[in-house]
Coordinates of C-alpha atoms in Angstrom, one line a residue:
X25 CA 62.8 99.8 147.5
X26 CA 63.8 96.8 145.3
X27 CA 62.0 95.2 142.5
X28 CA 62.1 91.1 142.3
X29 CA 61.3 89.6 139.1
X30 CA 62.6 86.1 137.8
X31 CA 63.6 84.8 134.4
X32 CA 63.8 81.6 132.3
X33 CA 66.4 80.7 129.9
X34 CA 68.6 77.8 128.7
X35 CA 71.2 76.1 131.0
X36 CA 74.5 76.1 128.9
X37 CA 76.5 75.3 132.1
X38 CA 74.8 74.1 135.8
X39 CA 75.5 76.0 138.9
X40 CA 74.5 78.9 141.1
X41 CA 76.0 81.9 141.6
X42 CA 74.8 85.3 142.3
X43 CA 76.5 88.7 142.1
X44 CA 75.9 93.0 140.5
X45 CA 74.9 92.2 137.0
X46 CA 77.6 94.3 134.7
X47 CA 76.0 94.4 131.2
X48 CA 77.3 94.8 127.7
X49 CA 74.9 95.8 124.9
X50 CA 78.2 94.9 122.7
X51 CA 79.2 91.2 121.8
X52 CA 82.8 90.5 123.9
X53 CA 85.6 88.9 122.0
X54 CA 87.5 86.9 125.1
X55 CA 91.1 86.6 123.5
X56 CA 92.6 90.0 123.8
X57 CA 89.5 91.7 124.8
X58 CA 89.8 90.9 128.1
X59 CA 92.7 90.6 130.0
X60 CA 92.9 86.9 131.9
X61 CA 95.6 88.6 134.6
X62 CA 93.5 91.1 135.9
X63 CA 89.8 90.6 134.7
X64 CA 89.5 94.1 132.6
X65 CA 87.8 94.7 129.2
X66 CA 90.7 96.3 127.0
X67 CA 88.7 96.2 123.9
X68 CA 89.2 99.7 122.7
X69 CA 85.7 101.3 122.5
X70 CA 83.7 98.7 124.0
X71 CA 81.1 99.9 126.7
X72 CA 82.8 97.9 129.0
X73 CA 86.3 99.5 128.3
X74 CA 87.8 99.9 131.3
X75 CA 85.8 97.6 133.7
X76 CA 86.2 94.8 135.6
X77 CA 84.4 91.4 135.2
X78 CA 85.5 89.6 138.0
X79 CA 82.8 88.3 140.4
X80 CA 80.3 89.9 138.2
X81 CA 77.2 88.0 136.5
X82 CA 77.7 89.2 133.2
X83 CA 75.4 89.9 130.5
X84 CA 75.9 90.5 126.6
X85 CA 74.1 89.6 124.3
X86 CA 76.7 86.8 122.2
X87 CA 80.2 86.1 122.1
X88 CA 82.8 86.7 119.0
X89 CA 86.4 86.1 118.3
X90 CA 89.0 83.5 118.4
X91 CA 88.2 80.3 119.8
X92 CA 91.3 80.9 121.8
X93 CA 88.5 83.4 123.5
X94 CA 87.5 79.7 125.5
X95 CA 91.1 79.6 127.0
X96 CA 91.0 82.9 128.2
X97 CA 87.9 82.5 130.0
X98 CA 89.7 79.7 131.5
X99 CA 92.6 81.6 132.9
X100 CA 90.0 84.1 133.8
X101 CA 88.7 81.4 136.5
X102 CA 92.1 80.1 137.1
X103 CA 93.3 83.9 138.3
X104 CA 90.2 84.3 140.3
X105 CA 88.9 87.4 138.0
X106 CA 86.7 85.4 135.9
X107 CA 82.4 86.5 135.9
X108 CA 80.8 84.6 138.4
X109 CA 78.0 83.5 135.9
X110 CA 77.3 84.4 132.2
X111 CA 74.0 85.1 130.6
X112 CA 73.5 85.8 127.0
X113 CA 70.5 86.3 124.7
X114 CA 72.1 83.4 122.0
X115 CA 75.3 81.7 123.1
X116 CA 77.5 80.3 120.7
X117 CA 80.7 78.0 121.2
X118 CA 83.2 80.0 122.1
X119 CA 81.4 81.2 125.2
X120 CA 80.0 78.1 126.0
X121 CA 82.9 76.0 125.7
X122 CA 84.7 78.8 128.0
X123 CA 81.9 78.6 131.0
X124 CA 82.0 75.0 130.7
X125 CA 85.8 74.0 131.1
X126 CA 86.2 76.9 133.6
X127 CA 82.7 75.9 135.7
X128 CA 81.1 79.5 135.2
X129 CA 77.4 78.6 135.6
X130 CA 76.0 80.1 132.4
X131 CA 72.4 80.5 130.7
X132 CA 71.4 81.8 127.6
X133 CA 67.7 82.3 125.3
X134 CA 67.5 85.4 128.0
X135 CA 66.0 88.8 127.1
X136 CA 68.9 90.7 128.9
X137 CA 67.1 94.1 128.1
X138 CA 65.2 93.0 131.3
X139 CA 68.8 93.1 133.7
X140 CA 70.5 96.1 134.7
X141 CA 73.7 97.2 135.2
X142 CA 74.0 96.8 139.0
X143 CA 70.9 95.0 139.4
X144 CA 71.9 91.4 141.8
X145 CA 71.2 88.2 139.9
X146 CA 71.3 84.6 141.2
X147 CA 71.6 82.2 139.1
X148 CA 70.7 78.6 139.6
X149 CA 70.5 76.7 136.8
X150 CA 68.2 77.8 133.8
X151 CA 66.5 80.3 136.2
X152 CA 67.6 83.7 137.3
X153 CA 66.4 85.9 139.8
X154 CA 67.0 89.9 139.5
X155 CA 66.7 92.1 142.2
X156 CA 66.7 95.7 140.4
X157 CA 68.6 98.0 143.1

């Protein structure tokens, strides 16, 4: 059976978009954490090691890094294996900036100890629905 629950937080960046939540309790540094070809986490012994982010709502709790970090999400979008919506507990500009020029919906001022991994999120606008699968 599946839980439905809804949260508030801050829009950063409009849309809607809705996907398997794949959360980080880890900050993610962008530029060359991630790889913008293929979509996976390189960062050597981050949580996420090894996994994809593409169509994924993902959730961590801030950015860090470069603010090349913003570019890469970019090419992230522009090679289809970009997150289909960010949410973080406190964004800050790297992230934002990212989400914004590369139109990934994105929310922050979320207590993201309430999604988990696998759980489907929609996202529309400030408000997110979690289904807990």
């Amino acid at each position: 059976m599946s839980a439905e629950f809804v949260l508030h937080g801050r829009m950063i960046k409009s849309g809607r978009a809705e996907g398997r939540a794949l959360v980080s309790p880890a900050p993610i540094g962008f530029l060359g954490g991630v790889d913008p070809d293929t979509g996976i986490v390189l960062e050597p012994g981050h949580p996420l090691q090894g996994q994809s982010v593409a169509g994924k709502v993902l959730v961590f709790p801030t950015g860090k890094g470069s603010t090349v970090g913003s570019y890469t999400i970019l090419r992230l979008a522009h090679n289809r294996v970009g997150p289909a919506a960010i949410i973080n507990a406190e964004s800050e500009a790297i992230v934002a900036v990212g989400a914004i020029i590369a139109d990934i919906p994105m929310v922050d001022q979320v207590d993201i100890a309430q999604i988990q991994d696998g759980d489907w999120v929609v996202i529309e606008d400030g408000t997110l629905t979690v289904t807990r699968r």
